[in-house]
JSON list of C-alpha atoms in Angstrom, two decimals:
[
{"chain": "A", "resi": 816, "resn": "MET", "atom": "CA", "xyz": [-1.85, 22.74, -13.75]},
{"chain": "A", "resi": 817, "resn": "THR", "atom": "CA", "xyz": [-5.32, 21.37, -13.64]},
{"chain": "A", "resi": 818, "resn": "THR", "atom": "CA", "xyz": [-8.14, 23.69, -12.34]},
{"chain": "A", "resi": 819, "resn": "GLU", "atom": "CA", "xyz": [-9.92, 21.86, -9.21]},
{"chain": "A", "resi": 820, "resn": "ALA", "atom": "CA", "xyz": [-13.37, 21.06, -10.37]},
{"chain": "A", "resi": 821, "resn": "ALA", "atom": "CA", "xyz": [-11.40, 18.76, -13.21]},
{"chain": "A", "resi": 822, "resn": "ALA", "atom": "CA", "xyz": [-9.21, 16.97, -10.57]},
{"chain": "A", "resi": 823, "resn": "LYS", "atom": "CA", "xyz": [-12.33, 15.90, -8.15]},
{"chain": "A", "resi": 824, "resn": "ALA", "atom": "CA", "xyz": [-14.09, 14.52, -11.73]},
{"chain": "A", "resi": 825, "resn": "TYR", "atom": "CA", "xyz": [-10.67, 12.92, -12.32]},
{"chain": "A", "resi": 826, "resn": "LEU", "atom": "CA", "xyz": [-10.73, 11.43, -8.93]},
{"chain": "A", "resi": 827, "resn": "ALA", "atom": "CA", "xyz": [-14.45, 10.23, -8.73]},
{"chain": "A", "resi": 828, "resn": "GLU", "atom": "CA", "xyz": [-14.25, 8.73, -11.89]},
{"chain": "A", "resi": 829, "resn": "HIS", "atom": "CA", "xyz": [-10.68, 7.19, -11.06]},
{"chain": "A", "resi": 830, "resn": "LEU", "atom": "CA", "xyz": [-12.79, 5.54, -7.23]},
{"chain": "A", "resi": 831, "resn": "SER", "atom": "CA", "xyz": [-15.62, 4.15, -9.73]},
{"chain": "A", "resi": 832, "resn": "VAL", "atom": "CA", "xyz": [-13.60, 2.42, -11.55]},
{"chain": "A", "resi": 833, "resn": "TRP", "atom": "CA", "xyz": [-10.94, 1.27, -8.29]},
{"chain": "A", "resi": 834, "resn": "GLY", "atom": "CA", "xyz": [-12.90, 2.56, -5.36]},
{"chain": "A", "resi": 835, "resn": "ASP", "atom": "CA", "xyz": [-14.90, -1.38, -4.81]},
{"chain": "A", "resi": 836, "resn": "LYS", "atom": "CA", "xyz": [-12.05, -3.39, -5.34]},
{"chain": "A", "resi": 837, "resn": "GLU", "atom": "CA", "xyz": [-10.58, -5.89, -2.86]},
{"chain": "A", "resi": 838, "resn": "TYR", "atom": "CA", "xyz": [-6.95, -5.96, -1.53]},
{"chain": "A", "resi": 839, "resn": "ALA", "atom": "CA", "xyz": [-4.70, -7.88, -3.52]},
{"chain": "A", "resi": 840, "resn": "VAL", "atom": "CA", "xyz": [-3.66, -11.02, -1.70]},
{"chain": "A", "resi": 841, "resn": "PHE", "atom": "CA", "xyz": [-1.33, -13.63, -3.10]},
{"chain": "A", "resi": 842, "resn": "ASN", "atom": "CA", "xyz": [-1.57, -16.99, -1.49]},
{"chain": "A", "resi": 843, "resn": "PRO", "atom": "CA", "xyz": [-0.05, -19.63, -4.22]},
{"chain": "A", "resi": 844, "resn": "HIS", "atom": "CA", "xyz": [-0.15, -22.27, -1.14]},
{"chain": "A", "resi": 845, "resn": "GLN", "atom": "CA", "xyz": [-3.82, -21.57, 0.12]},
{"chain": "A", "resi": 846, "resn": "LYS", "atom": "CA", "xyz": [-3.12, -20.33, 3.81]},
{"chain": "A", "resi": 847, "resn": "PRO", "atom": "CA", "xyz": [-5.27, -18.86, 5.79]},
{"chain": "A", "resi": 848, "resn": "ASP", "atom": "CA", "xyz": [-5.05, -14.89, 4.29]},
{"chain": "A", "resi": 849, "resn": "ASP", "atom": "CA", "xyz": [-4.93, -14.52, 8.15]},
{"chain": "A", "resi": 850, "resn": "GLU", "atom": "CA", "xyz": [-1.61, -16.67, 7.83]},
{"chain": "A", "resi": 851, "resn": "LEU", "atom": "CA", "xyz": [-0.34, -14.46, 5.49]},
{"chain": "A", "resi": 852, "resn": "PRO", "atom": "CA", "xyz": [2.25, -11.47, 6.17]},
{"chain": "A", "resi": 853, "resn": "VAL", "atom": "CA", "xyz": [0.79, -7.78, 5.55]},
{"chain": "A", "resi": 854, "resn": "ILE", "atom": "CA", "xyz": [2.30, -4.93, 2.70]},
{"chain": "A", "resi": 855, "resn": "TYR", "atom": "CA", "xyz": [1.36, -2.31, 4.00]},
{"chain": "A", "resi": 856, "resn": "GLY", "atom": "CA", "xyz": [-0.02, 0.45, 1.99]},
{"chain": "A", "resi": 857, "resn": "PHE", "atom": "CA", "xyz": [0.05, 4.06, 3.91]},
{"chain": "A", "resi": 858, "resn": "ASN", "atom": "CA", "xyz": [-0.93, 7.78, 3.41]},
{"chain": "A", "resi": 859, "resn": "ASN", "atom": "CA", "xyz": [2.56, 9.44, 5.11]},
{"chain": "A", "resi": 860, "resn": "GLY", "atom": "CA", "xyz": [1.37, 12.74, 4.35]},
{"chain": "A", "resi": 861, "resn": "GLY", "atom": "CA", "xyz": [2.39, 15.83, 2.88]},
{"chain": "A", "resi": 862, "resn": "ARG", "atom": "CA", "xyz": [0.08, 18.63, 1.30]},
{"chain": "A", "resi": 863, "resn": "PRO", "atom": "CA", "xyz": [-3.01, 18.50, -1.43]},
{"chain": "A", "resi": 864, "resn": "GLY", "atom": "CA", "xyz": [-1.43, 17.36, -4.52]},
{"chain": "A", "resi": 865, "resn": "TRP", "atom": "CA", "xyz": [1.94, 16.21, -3.26]},
{"chain": "A", "resi": 866, "resn": "TYR", "atom": "CA", "xyz": [0.97, 13.00, -0.75]},
{"chain": "A", "resi": 867, "resn": "SER", "atom": "CA", "xyz": [3.68, 10.71, -0.39]},
{"chain": "A", "resi": 868, "resn": "GLY", "atom": "CA", "xyz": [2.27, 6.59, -0.52]},
{"chain": "A", "resi": 869, "resn": "VAL", "atom": "CA", "xyz": [4.73, 4.40, 1.42]},
{"chain": "A", "resi": 870, "resn": "LEU", "atom": "CA", "xyz": [4.95, 0.26, 1.44]},
{"chain": "A", "resi": 871, "resn": "LEU", "atom": "CA", "xyz": [6.34, -0.97, 4.39]},
{"chain": "A", "resi": 872, "resn": "ALA", "atom": "CA", "xyz": [6.06, -5.16, 4.53]},
{"chain": "A", "resi": 873, "resn": "GLU", "atom": "CA", "xyz": [5.57, -6.54, 7.62]},
{"chain": "A", "resi": 874, "resn": "ASP", "atom": "CA", "xyz": [8.80, -7.30, 8.38]},
{"chain": "A", "resi": 875, "resn": "GLY", "atom": "CA", "xyz": [10.15, -3.68, 8.36]},
{"chain": "A", "resi": 876, "resn": "GLN", "atom": "CA", "xyz": [11.95, -3.89, 4.81]},
{"chain": "A", "resi": 877, "resn": "VAL", "atom": "CA", "xyz": [10.60, -0.89, 3.00]},
{"chain": "A", "resi": 878, "resn": "LEU", "atom": "CA", "xyz": [9.08, -1.75, -0.81]},
{"chain": "A", "resi": 879, "resn": "GLY", "atom": "CA", "xyz": [8.47, 1.30, -2.60]},
{"chain": "A", "resi": 880, "resn": "GLY", "atom": "CA", "xyz": [6.90, 4.78, -2.17]},
{"chain": "A", "resi": 881, "resn": "HIS", "atom": "CA", "xyz": [4.94, 7.22, -4.95]},
{"chain": "A", "resi": 882, "resn": "ILE", "atom": "CA", "xyz": [4.02, 10.69, -4.78]},
{"chain": "A", "resi": 883, "resn": "CYS", "atom": "CA", "xyz": [-0.19, 10.82, -5.06]},
{"chain": "A", "resi": 884, "resn": "SER", "atom": "CA", "xyz": [-2.32, 14.31, -6.19]},
{"chain": "A", "resi": 885, "resn": "ALA", "atom": "CA", "xyz": [-4.82, 12.35, -3.94]},
{"chain": "A", "resi": 886, "resn": "GLU", "atom": "CA", "xyz": [-5.27, 9.70, -0.94]},
{"chain": "A", "resi": 887, "resn": "GLY", "atom": "CA", "xyz": [-7.77, 8.13, -3.28]},
{"chain": "A", "resi": 888, "resn": "TYR", "atom": "CA", "xyz": [-5.05, 7.48, -5.25]},
{"chain": "A", "resi": 889, "resn": "MET", "atom": "CA", "xyz": [-3.06, 5.76, -3.84]},
{"chain": "A", "resi": 890, "resn": "PRO", "atom": "CA", "xyz": [-4.49, 1.65, -3.04]},
{"chain": "A", "resi": 891, "resn": "HIS", "atom": "CA", "xyz": [-4.12, 2.09, -7.28]},
{"chain": "A", "resi": 892, "resn": "ASP", "atom": "CA", "xyz": [-0.94, 3.32, -6.99]},
{"chain": "A", "resi": 893, "resn": "LEU", "atom": "CA", "xyz": [0.94, 1.08, -5.18]},
{"chain": "A", "resi": 894, "resn": "GLY", "atom": "CA", "xyz": [-0.63, -2.18, -5.55]},
{"chain": "A", "resi": 895, "resn": "VAL", "atom": "CA", "xyz": [-2.55, -2.63, -3.08]},
{"chain": "A", "resi": 896, "resn": "VAL", "atom": "CA", "xyz": [-5.58, -3.55, -4.88]},
{"chain": "A", "resi": 897, "resn": "CYS", "atom": "CA", "xyz": [-6.60, -5.98, -7.02]},
{"chain": "A", "resi": 898, "resn": "GLY", "atom": "CA", "xyz": [-6.12, -5.61, -10.86]},
{"chain": "A", "resi": 899, "resn": "SER", "atom": "CA", "xyz": [-3.59, -2.74, -10.20]},
{"chain": "A", "resi": 900, "resn": "ARG", "atom": "CA", "xyz": [0.48, -2.56, -10.43]},
{"chain": "A", "resi": 901, "resn": "PRO", "atom": "CA", "xyz": [1.18, -6.40, -11.52]},
{"chain": "A", "resi": 902, "resn": "ASP", "atom": "CA", "xyz": [5.49, -4.73, -12.02]},
{"chain": "A", "resi": 903, "resn": "ARG", "atom": "CA", "xyz": [5.10, -3.78, -8.29]},
{"chain": "A", "resi": 904, "resn": "HIS", "atom": "CA", "xyz": [3.34, -7.22, -7.33]},
{"chain": "A", "resi": 905, "resn": "GLU", "atom": "CA", "xyz": [6.47, -9.00, -9.24]},
{"chain": "A", "resi": 906, "resn": "MET", "atom": "CA", "xyz": [9.14, -7.16, -6.54]},
{"chain": "A", "resi": 907, "resn": "PHE", "atom": "CA", "xyz": [6.32, -8.43, -3.83]},
{"chain": "A", "resi": 908, "resn": "ARG", "atom": "CA", "xyz": [6.67, -12.14, -4.95]},
{"chain": "A", "resi": 909, "resn": "LYS", "atom": "CA", "xyz": [10.80, -12.29, -5.17]},
{"chain": "A", "resi": 910, "resn": "HIS", "atom": "CA", "xyz": [9.85, -10.92, -1.32]},
{"chain": "A", "resi": 911, "resn": "TYR", "atom": "CA", "xyz": [7.24, -13.35, 0.16]},
{"chain": "A", "resi": 912, "resn": "PRO", "atom": "CA", "xyz": [7.56, -15.99, -2.41]},
{"chain": "A", "resi": 913, "resn": "ASP", "atom": "CA", "xyz": [5.43, -18.43, 0.17]},
{"chain": "A", "resi": 914, "resn": "GLY", "atom": "CA", "xyz": [2.64, -15.53, -0.09]},
{"chain": "A", "resi": 915, "resn": "TYR", "atom": "CA", "xyz": [1.85, -12.03, 1.34]},
{"chain": "A", "resi": 916, "resn": "ARG", "atom": "CA", "xyz": [-2.07, -10.10, 1.34]},
{"chain": "A", "resi": 917, "resn": "MET", "atom": "CA", "xyz": [-2.55, -6.68, 0.57]},
{"chain": "A", "resi": 918, "resn": "ASP", "atom": "CA", "xyz": [-3.51, -3.38, 3.03]},
{"chain": "A", "resi": 919, "resn": "PHE", "atom": "CA", "xyz": [-3.80, 0.44, 2.75]},
{"chain": "A", "resi": 920, "resn": "VAL", "atom": "CA", "xyz": [-3.44, 2.47, 5.43]},
{"chain": "A", "resi": 921, "resn": "PRO", "atom": "CA", "xyz": [-5.08, 6.12, 5.77]},
{"chain": "A", "resi": 922, "resn": "LEU", "atom": "CA", "xyz": [-4.08, 8.76, 7.09]},
{"chain": "A", "resi": 923, "resn": "ARG", "atom": "CA", "xyz": [-6.32, 9.68, 9.72]},
{"chain": "A", "resi": 924, "resn": "GLU", "atom": "CA", "xyz": [-5.30, 5.66, 10.83]},
{"chain": "A", "resi": 925, "resn": "VAL", "atom": "CA", "xyz": [-1.38, 5.96, 10.57]},
{"chain": "A", "resi": 926, "resn": "LEU", "atom": "CA", "xyz": [-0.79, 6.82, 14.19]},
{"chain": "A", "resi": 927, "resn": "THR", "atom": "CA", "xyz": [-3.44, 4.10, 15.74]},
{"chain": "A", "resi": 928, "resn": "HIS", "atom": "CA", "xyz": [-2.99, 1.52, 13.37]},
{"chain": "A", "resi": 929, "resn": "ALA", "atom": "CA", "xyz": [-1.34, -1.48, 15.28]},
{"chain": "A", "resi": 930, "resn": "GLY", "atom": "CA", "xyz": [-0.14, -3.64, 12.04]},
{"chain": "A", "resi": 931, "resn": "LEU", "atom": "CA", "xyz": [1.48, -0.44, 10.61]},
{"chain": "A", "resi": 932, "resn": "ASP", "atom": "CA", "xyz": [2.99, 0.73, 14.14]},
{"chain": "A", "resi": 933, "resn": "ALA", "atom": "CA", "xyz": [4.98, -2.19, 14.76]},
{"chain": "A", "resi": 934, "resn": "ALA", "atom": "CA", "xyz": [6.33, -3.08, 11.09]},
{"chain": "A", "resi": 935, "resn": "CYS", "atom": "CA", "xyz": [7.20, 0.47, 11.85]},
{"chain": "A", "resi": 936, "resn": "GLN", "atom": "CA", "xyz": [8.86, -0.55, 14.97]},
{"chain": "A", "resi": 937, "resn": "ARG", "atom": "CA", "xyz": [10.83, -3.31, 13.07]},
{"chain": "A", "resi": 938, "resn": "ASN", "atom": "CA", "xyz": [11.87, -1.37, 9.73]},
{"chain": "A", "resi": 939, "resn": "LYS", "atom": "CA", "xyz": [13.69, 1.22, 12.56]},
{"chain": "A", "resi": 940, "resn": "ALA", "atom": "CA", "xyz": [15.37, -1.63, 14.92]},
{"chain": "A", "resi": 941, "resn": "LYS", "atom": "CA", "xyz": [16.48, -2.93, 11.15]},
{"chain": "A", "resi": 942, "resn": "GLY", "atom": "CA", "xyz": [18.20, 1.13, 10.72]},
{"chain": "A", "resi": 943, "resn": "GLU", "atom": "CA", "xyz": [19.62, 0.41, 13.96]},
{"chain": "A", "resi": 944, "resn": "ALA", "atom": "CA", "xyz": [21.10, -2.44, 14.07]},
{"chain": "A", "resi": 945, "resn": "ASP", "atom": "CA", "xyz": [22.46, -1.23, 9.92]},
{"chain": "A", "resi": 946, "resn": "GLY", "atom": "CA", "xyz": [23.34, 1.64, 11.35]}
]
């Protein structure tokens, strides 16, 4: 276990490297970015030291998740920012071979983000159709 001061210092260091990175885009056909489907990374809540990060495609397909000690790590750990988690992007490219763009929704915006809400509704409809 680390001290609170050490945890804050480590997060600050992480954000100094990754905090200003743009969100990743895979666009093999050079479409306008706003025409690409979105993969949402978002903070699904939890508690300090144990927050649930989730990846949800615009079409409602869950593409992964990650437990993070702080929301500040999520964009990197979920593969939302450029240069992070190439392993995840291999799967994203299989799901959306014609391109996608990433977005991150912080916990404070989860309940009001229209795009994420639409993806959640599609996920719910898939579950009802399958169940």
